[in-house]
CSV table of C-alpha atoms in Angstrom, one decimal:
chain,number,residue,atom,x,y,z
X,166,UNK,CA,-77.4,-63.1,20.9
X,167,UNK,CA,-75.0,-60.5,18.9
X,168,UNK,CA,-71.5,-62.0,19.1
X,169,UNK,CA,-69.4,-59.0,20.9
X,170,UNK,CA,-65.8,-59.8,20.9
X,171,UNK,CA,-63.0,-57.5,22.0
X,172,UNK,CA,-60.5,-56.5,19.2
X,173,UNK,CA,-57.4,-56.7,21.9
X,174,UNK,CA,-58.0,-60.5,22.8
X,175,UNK,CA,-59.2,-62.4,20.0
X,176,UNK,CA,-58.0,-65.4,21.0
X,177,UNK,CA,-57.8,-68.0,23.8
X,178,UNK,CA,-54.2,-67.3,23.8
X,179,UNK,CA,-54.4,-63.3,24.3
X,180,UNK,CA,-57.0,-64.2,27.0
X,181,UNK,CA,-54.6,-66.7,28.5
X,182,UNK,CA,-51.9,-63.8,28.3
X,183,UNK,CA,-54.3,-61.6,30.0
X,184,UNK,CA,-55.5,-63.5,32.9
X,185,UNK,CA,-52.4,-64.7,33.8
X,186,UNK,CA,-51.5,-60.4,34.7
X,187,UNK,CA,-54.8,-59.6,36.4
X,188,UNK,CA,-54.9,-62.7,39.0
X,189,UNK,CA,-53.0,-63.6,41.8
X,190,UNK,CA,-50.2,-65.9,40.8
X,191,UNK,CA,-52.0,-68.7,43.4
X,192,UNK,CA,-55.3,-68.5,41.7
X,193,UNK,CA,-53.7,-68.2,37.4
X,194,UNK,CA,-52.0,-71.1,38.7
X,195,UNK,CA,-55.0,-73.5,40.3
X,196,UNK,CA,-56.8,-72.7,37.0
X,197,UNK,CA,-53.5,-72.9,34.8
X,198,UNK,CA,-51.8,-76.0,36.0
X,199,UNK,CA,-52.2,-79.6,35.8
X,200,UNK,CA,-50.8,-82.7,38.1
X,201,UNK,CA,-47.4,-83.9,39.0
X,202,UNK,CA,-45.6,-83.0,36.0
X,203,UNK,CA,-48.0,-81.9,33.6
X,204,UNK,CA,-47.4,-84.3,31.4
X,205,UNK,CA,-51.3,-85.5,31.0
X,206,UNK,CA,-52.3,-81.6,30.7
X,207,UNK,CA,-49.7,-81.2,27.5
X,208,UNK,CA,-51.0,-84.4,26.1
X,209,UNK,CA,-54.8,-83.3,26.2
X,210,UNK,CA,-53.5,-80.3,23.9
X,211,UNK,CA,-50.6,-82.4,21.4
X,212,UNK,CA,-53.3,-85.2,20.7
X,213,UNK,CA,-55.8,-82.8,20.1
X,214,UNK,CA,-53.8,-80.8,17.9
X,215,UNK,CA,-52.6,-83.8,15.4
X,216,UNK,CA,-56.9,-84.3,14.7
X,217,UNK,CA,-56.9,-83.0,10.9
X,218,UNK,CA,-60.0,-81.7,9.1
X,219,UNK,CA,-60.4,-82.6,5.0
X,220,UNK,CA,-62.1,-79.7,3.0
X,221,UNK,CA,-64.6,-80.4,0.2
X,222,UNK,CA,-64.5,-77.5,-1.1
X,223,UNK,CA,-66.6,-77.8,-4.8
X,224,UNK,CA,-69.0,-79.9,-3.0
X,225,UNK,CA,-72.3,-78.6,-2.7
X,226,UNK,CA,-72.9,-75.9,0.2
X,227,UNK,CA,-75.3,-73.3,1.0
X,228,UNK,CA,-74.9,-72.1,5.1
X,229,UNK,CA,-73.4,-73.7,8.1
X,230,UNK,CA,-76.0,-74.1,10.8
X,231,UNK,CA,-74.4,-74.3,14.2
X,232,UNK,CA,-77.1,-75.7,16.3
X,233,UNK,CA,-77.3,-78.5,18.0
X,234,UNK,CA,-79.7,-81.0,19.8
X,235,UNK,CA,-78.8,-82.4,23.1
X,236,UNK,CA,-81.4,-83.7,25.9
X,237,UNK,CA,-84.2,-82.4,24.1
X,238,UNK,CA,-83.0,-79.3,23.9
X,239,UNK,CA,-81.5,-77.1,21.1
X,240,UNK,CA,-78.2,-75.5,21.9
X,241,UNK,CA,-76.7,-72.9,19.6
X,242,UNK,CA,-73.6,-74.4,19.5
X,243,UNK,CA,-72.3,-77.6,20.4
X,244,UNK,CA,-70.3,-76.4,23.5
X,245,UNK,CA,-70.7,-75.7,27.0
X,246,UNK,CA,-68.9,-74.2,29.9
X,247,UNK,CA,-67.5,-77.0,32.1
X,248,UNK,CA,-68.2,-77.5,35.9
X,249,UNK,CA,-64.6,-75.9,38.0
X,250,UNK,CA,-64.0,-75.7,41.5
X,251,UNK,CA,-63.6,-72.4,43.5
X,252,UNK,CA,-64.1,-70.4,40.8
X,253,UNK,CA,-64.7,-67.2,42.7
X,254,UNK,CA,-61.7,-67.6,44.0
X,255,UNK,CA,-59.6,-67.4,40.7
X,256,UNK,CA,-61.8,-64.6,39.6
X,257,UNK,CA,-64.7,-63.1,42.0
X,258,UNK,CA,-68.3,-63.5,41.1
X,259,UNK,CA,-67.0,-65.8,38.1
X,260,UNK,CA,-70.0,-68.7,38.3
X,261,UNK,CA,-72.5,-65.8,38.3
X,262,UNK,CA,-70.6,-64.3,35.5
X,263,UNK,CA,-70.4,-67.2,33.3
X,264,UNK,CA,-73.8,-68.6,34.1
X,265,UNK,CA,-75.7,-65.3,32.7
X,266,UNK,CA,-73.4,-65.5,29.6
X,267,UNK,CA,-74.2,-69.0,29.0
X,268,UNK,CA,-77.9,-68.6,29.1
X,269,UNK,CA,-77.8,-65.7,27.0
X,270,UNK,CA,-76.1,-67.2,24.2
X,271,UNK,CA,-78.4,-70.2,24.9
X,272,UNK,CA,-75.2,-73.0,25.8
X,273,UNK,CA,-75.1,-75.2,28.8
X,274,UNK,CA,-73.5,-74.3,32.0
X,275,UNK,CA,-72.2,-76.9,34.7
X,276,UNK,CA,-72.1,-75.8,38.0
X,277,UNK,CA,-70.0,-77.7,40.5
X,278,UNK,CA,-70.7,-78.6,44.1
X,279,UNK,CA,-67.5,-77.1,45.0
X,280,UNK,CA,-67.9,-73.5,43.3
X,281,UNK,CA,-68.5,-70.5,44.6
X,282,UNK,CA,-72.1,-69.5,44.2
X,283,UNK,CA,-75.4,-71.6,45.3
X,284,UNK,CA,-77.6,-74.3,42.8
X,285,UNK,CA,-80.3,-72.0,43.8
X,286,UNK,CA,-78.4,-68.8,42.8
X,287,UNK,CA,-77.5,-70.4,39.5
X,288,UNK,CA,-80.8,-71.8,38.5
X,289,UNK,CA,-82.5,-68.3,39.2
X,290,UNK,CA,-80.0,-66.8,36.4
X,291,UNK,CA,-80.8,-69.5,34.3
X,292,UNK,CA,-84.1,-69.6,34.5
X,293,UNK,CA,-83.6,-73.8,35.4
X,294,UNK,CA,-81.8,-74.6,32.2
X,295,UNK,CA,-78.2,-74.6,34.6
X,296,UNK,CA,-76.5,-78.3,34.6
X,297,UNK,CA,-75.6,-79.2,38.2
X,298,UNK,CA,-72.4,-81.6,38.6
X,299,UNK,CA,-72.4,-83.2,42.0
X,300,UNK,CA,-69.2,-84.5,44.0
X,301,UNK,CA,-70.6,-87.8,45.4
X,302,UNK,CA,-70.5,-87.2,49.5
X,303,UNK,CA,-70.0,-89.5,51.9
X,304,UNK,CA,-73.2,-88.7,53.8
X,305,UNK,CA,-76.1,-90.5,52.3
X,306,UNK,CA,-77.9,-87.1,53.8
X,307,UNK,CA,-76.2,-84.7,51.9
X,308,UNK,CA,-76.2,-86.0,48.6
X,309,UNK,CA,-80.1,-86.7,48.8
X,310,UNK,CA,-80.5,-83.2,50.3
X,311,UNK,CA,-78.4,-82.3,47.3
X,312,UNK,CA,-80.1,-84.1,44.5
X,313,UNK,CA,-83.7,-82.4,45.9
X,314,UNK,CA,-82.3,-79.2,45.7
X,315,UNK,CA,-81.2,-79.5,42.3
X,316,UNK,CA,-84.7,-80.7,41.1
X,317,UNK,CA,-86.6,-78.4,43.1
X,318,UNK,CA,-84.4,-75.6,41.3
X,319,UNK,CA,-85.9,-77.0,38.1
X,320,UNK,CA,-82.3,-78.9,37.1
X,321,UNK,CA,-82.8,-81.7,34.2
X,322,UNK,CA,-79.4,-82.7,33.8
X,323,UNK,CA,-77.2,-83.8,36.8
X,324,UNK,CA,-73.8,-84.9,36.3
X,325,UNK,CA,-72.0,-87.1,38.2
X,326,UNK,CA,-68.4,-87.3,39.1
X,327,UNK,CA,-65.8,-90.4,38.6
X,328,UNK,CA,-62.7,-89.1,38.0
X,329,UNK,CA,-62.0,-87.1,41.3
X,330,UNK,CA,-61.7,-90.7,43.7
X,331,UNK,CA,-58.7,-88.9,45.5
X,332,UNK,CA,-57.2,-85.3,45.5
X,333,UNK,CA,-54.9,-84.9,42.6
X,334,UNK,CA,-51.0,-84.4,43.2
X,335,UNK,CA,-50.7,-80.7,42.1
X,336,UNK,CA,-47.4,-78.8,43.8
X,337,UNK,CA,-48.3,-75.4,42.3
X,338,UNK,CA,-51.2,-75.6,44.3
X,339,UNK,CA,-49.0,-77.2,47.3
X,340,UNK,CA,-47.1,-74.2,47.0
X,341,UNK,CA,-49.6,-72.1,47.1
X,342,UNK,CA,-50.9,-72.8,49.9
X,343,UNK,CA,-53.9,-74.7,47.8
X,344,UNK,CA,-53.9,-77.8,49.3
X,345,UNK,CA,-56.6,-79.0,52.1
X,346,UNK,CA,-56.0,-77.3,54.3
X,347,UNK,CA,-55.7,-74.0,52.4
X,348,UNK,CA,-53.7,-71.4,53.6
X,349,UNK,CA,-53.1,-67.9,52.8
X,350,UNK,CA,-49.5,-67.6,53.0
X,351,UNK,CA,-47.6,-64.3,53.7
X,352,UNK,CA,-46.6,-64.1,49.6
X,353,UNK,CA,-49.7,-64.9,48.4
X,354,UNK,CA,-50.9,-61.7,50.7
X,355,UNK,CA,-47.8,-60.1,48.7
X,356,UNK,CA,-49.3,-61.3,45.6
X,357,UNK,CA,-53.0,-59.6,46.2
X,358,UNK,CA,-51.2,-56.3,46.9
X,359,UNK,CA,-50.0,-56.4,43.2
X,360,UNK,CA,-53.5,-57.2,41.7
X,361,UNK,CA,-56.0,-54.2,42.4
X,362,UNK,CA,-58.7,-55.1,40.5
X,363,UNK,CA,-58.7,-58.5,42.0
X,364,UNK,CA,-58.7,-57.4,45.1
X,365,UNK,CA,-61.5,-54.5,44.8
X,366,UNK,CA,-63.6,-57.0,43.1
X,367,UNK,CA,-63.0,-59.8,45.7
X,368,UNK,CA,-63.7,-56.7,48.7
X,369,UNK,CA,-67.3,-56.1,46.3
X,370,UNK,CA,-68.5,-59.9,46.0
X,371,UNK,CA,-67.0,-61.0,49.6
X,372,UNK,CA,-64.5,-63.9,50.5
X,373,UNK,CA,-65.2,-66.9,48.4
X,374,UNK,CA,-67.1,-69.8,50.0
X,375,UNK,CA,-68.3,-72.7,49.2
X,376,UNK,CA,-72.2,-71.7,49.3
X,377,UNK,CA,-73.8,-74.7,47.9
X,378,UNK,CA,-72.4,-77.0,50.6
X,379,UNK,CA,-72.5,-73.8,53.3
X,380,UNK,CA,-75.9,-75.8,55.0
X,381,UNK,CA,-73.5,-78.8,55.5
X,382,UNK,CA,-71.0,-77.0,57.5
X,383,UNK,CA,-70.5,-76.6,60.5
X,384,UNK,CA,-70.4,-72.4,62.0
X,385,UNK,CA,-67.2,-71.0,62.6
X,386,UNK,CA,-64.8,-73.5,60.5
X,387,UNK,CA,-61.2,-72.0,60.7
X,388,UNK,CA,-59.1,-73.0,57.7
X,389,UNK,CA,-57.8,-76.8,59.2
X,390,UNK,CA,-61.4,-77.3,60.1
X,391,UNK,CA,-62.8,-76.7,56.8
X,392,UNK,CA,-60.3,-79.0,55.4
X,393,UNK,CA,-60.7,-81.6,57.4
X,394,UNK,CA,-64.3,-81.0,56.6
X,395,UNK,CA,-64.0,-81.2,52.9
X,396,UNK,CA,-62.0,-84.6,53.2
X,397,UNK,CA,-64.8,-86.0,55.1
X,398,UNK,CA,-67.5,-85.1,53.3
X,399,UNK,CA,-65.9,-85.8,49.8
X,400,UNK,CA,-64.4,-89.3,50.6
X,401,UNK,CA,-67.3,-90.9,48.9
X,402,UNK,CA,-66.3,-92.9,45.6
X,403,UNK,CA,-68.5,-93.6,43.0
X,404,UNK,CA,-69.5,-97.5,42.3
X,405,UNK,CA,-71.9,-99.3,40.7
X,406,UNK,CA,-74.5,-99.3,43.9
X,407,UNK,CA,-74.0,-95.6,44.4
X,408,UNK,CA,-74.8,-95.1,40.2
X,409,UNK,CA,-77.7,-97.5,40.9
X,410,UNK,CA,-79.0,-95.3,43.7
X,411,UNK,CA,-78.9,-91.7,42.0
X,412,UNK,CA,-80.3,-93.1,38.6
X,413,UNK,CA,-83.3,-94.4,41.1
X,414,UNK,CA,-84.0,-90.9,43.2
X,415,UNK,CA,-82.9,-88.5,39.9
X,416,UNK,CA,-85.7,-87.9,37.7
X,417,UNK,CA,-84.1,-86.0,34.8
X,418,UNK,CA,-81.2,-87.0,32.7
X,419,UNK,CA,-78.0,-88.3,34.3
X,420,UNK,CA,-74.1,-88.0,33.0
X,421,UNK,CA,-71.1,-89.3,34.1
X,422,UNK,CA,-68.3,-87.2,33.7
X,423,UNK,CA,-64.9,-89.0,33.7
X,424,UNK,CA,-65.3,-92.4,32.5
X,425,UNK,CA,-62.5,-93.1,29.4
X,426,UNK,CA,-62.9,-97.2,29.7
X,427,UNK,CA,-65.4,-99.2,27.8
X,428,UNK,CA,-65.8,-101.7,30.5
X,429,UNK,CA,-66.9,-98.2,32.6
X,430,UNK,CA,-69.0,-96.9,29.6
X,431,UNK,CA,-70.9,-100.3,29.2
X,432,UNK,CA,-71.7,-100.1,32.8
X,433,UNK,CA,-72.9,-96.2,33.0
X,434,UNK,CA,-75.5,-98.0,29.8
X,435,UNK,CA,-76.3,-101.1,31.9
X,436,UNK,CA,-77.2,-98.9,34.9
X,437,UNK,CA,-80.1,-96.5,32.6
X,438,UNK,CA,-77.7,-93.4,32.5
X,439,UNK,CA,-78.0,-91.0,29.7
X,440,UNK,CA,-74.4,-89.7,29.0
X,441,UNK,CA,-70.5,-89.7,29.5
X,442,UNK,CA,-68.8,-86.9,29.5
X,443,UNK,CA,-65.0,-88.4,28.3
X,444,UNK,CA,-62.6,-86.3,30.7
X,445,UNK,CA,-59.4,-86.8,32.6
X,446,UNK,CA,-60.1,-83.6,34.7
X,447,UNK,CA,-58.1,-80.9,32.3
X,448,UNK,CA,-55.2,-83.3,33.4
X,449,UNK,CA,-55.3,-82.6,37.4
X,450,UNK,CA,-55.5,-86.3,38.1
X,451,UNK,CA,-53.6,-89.0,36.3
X,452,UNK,CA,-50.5,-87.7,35.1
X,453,UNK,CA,-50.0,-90.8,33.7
X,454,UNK,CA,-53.5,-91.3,31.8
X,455,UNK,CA,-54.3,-91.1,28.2
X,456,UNK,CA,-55.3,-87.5,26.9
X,457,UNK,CA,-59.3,-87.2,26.5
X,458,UNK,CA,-59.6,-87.3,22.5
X,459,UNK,CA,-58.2,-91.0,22.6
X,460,UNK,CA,-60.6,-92.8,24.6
X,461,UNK,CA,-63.2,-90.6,23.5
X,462,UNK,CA,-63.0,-91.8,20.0
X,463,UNK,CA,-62.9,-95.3,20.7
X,464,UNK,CA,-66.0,-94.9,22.7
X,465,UNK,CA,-67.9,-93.0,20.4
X,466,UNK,CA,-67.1,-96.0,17.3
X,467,UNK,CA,-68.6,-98.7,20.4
X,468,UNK,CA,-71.5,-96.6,21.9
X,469,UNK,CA,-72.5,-93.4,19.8
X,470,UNK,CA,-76.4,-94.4,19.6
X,471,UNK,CA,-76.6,-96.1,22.7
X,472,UNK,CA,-75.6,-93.5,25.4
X,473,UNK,CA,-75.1,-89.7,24.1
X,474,UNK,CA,-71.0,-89.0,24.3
X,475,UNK,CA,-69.0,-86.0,25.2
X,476,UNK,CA,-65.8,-84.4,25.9
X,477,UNK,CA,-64.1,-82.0,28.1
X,478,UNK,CA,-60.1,-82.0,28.7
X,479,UNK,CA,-57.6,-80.0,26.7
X,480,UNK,CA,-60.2,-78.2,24.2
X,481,UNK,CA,-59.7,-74.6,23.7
X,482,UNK,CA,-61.3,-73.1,21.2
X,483,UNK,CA,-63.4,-73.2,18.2
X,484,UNK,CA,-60.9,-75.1,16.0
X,485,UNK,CA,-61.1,-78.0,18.7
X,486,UNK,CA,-64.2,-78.2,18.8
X,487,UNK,CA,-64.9,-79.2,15.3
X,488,UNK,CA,-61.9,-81.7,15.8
X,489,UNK,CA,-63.5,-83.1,19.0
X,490,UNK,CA,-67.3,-83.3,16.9
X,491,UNK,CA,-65.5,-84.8,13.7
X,492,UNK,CA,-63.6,-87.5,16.1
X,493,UNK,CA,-66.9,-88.3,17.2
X,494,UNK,CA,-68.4,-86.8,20.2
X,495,UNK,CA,-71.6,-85.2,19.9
X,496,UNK,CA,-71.0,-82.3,22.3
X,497,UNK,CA,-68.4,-80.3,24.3
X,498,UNK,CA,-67.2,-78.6,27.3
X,499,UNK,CA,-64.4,-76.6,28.5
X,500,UNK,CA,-63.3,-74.8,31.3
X,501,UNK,CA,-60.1,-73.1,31.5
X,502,UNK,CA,-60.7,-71.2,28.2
X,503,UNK,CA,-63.7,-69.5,29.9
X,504,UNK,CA,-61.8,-68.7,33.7
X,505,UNK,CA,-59.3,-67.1,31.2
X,506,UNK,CA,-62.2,-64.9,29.7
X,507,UNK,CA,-63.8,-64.0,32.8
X,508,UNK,CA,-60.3,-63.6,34.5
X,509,UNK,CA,-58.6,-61.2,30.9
X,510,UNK,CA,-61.6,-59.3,31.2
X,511,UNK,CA,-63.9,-59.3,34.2
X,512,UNK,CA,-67.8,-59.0,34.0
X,513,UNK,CA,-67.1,-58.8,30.2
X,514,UNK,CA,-65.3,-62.3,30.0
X,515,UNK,CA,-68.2,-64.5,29.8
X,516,UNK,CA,-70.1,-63.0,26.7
X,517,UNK,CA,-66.1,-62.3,25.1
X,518,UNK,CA,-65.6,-65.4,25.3
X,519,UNK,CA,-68.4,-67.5,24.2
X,520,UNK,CA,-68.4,-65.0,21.2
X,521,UNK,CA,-64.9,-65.7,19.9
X,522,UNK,CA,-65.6,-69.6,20.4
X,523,UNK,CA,-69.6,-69.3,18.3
X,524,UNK,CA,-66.9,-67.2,15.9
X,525,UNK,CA,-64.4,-69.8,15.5
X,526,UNK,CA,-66.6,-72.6,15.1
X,527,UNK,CA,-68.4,-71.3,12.4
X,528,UNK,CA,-65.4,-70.3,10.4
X,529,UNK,CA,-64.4,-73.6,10.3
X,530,UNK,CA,-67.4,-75.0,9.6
X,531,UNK,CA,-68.1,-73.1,6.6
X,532,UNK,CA,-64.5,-73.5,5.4
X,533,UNK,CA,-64.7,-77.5,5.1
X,534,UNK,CA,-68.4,-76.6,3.5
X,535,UNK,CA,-70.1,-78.2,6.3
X,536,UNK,CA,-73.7,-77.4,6.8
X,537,UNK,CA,-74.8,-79.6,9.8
X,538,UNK,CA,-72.8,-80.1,13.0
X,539,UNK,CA,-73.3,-84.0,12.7
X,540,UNK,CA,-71.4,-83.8,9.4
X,541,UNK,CA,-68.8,-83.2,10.4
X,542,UNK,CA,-66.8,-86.7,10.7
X,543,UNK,CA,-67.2,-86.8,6.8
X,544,UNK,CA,-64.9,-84.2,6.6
X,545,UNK,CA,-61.9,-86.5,9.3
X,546,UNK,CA,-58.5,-87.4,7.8
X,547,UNK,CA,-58.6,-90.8,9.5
């Protein structure tokens, strides 16, 4: 697909910048912020940052070829768009936005259980190539209901969570009124006032709900009721037996997103899954955790060729990607840099954004004079 990326925001940052004066201050800061003191978010980026790149520049070189190989299928790029809660809530319509871009630039999306459009929805868009990320419930039910949903909407790749065992500590979101229960608070009301094209797109799409999981509810939840509902049905911690039990009804490939110990990884390989996604939520869980590019490189010198390895948490852009890839991992995914696309600029966001990042990538690619993606840890500074 043509790369089509808007002259006023050609970076993360500007997008960032953006978002951050077309949303409500309650939703720019559920996306924005991280747990406790935001000491694990800051890390993901600082860590991230001190990954160098060595050029070579009178080797040999003829083109940089992007494309890359992942589940049997060839991406364009070796990035995705990472599963995010309630994302029509930060920005309406956003999952149905950001799916359609994905598939048109041919990268993976993630949808989560706890977004704001439907598996069904999502695979329709995407014609079945749509990732599905489930939130292990507590109701044997539900999750099987859930898993034959996602293969009867032609999913191949579920991903299973491991790092959400409890709610995070988050007070910006405690502020806001984003805890469960959520509440809408007389300022944030205030707040919507003050973003009109928030607010007209929100009256458009409708109030954000939780469709996947809507056939589990129960009719007429009121706000308590609907928490309490959510805390029930997403008490359900992921162990060994629970891997054990997925791997043994799910057909198609399986990931675990979350795990940063080898004793976790060798486990995931024991039990027949196919992939890790290395992540410590974007930071909105341990605040007291390692950031995402340590773990992941020690896991990627252990397992790379024994259980495919990835990494979400504290990338941004195109630059990080190529640091993530050299460090090791063999595919990508980020979130926020997207809900700041989609959230800067609307319907627009999703193809803006995946532009700037195929942009960026390739840039550096061809300025270390790499040709293949799965070059590039020749080029490290260890």
């Amino acid at each position: 697909m043509e790369l089509t990326i808007n002259p006023k925001y050609p970076s993360v940052t500007d997008l960032r910048k953006r978002a951050m004066v077309k949303m409500p201050r309650f939703a720019f800061e559920y996306l924005d912020g991280g747990c406790n003191e935001d000491i694990n978010l800051d890390k993901n980026r600082t860590d991230l940052q001190k990954v160098e790149l060595m050029p070579q520049y009178l080797s040999k070189f003829d083109k940089s070829d992007t494309r890359t190989e992942l589940f049997g299928h060839t991406y364009d790029s070796p990035f995705g768009i990472a599963p995010v809660g309630l994302q029509g809530l930060m920005w309406p319509n956003a999952p149905e936005i950001l799916a359609k871009a994905a598939f048109a630039h041919n990268i993976p999306f993630i949808l989560s259980t706890v977004t704001t459009s439907s598996i069904e929805r999502i695979a329709e868009l995407t014609e079945g190539t749509s990732w599905f990320q489930l939130y292990h419930p507590a109701d044997e039910k539900v999750k099987r209901d859930l898993l034959d949903r996602a293969a009867n909407a032609g999913t191949d790749v579920l991903v299973i969570l491991a790092d959400v065992p409890t709610f995070g500590y988050r007070p910006r979101d405690i502020r806001n009124g984003l805890a469960m229960p959520p509440t809408m608070n007389l300022k944030n009301i205030l707040e919507v006032f003050t973003k009109p094209d928030w607010a007209l797109q929100t009256l458009i799409h409708g109030q954000p709900s939780f469709k996947t999981m809507e056939a589990y509810m129960p009719k007429g939840l009121n706000l308590k009721g609907l928490g309490e509902f959510m805390d029930m049905t997403f008490s359900g911690r992921l162990n060994e037996d629970r891997i054990a039990s997925i791997r043994g009804q799910w057909k198609g490939k399986l990931v675990i997103k979350g795990v940063v110990s080898e004793e976790d990884a060798q486990k995931a390989i024991n039990l027949g899954v196919d992939g890790l996604i290395v992540s410590n939520h974007g930071g909105r869980q341990l605040d007291a955790g390692q950031s995402t590019i340590v773990p992941m490189t020690h896991l990627a010198e252990k397992f790379k060729g024994q259980i495919k390895i990835m990494v979400d948490s504290g990338l941004r852009g195109g630059p990080d990607i190529a640091r993530a890839m050299a460090s090791g991992a063999e595919f990508t995914f980020m979130g926020r840099s997207f809900m700041y696309g989609v959230g800067a600029l609307g319907k627009e966001g999703g193809n803006h954004t995946i532009s700037l990042m195929k942009r960026e990538f390739q840039q550096v690619m061809e300025q270390v004079c790499c040709e293949k993606v799965e070059d590039l840890p020749r080029f490290l500074v260890k």
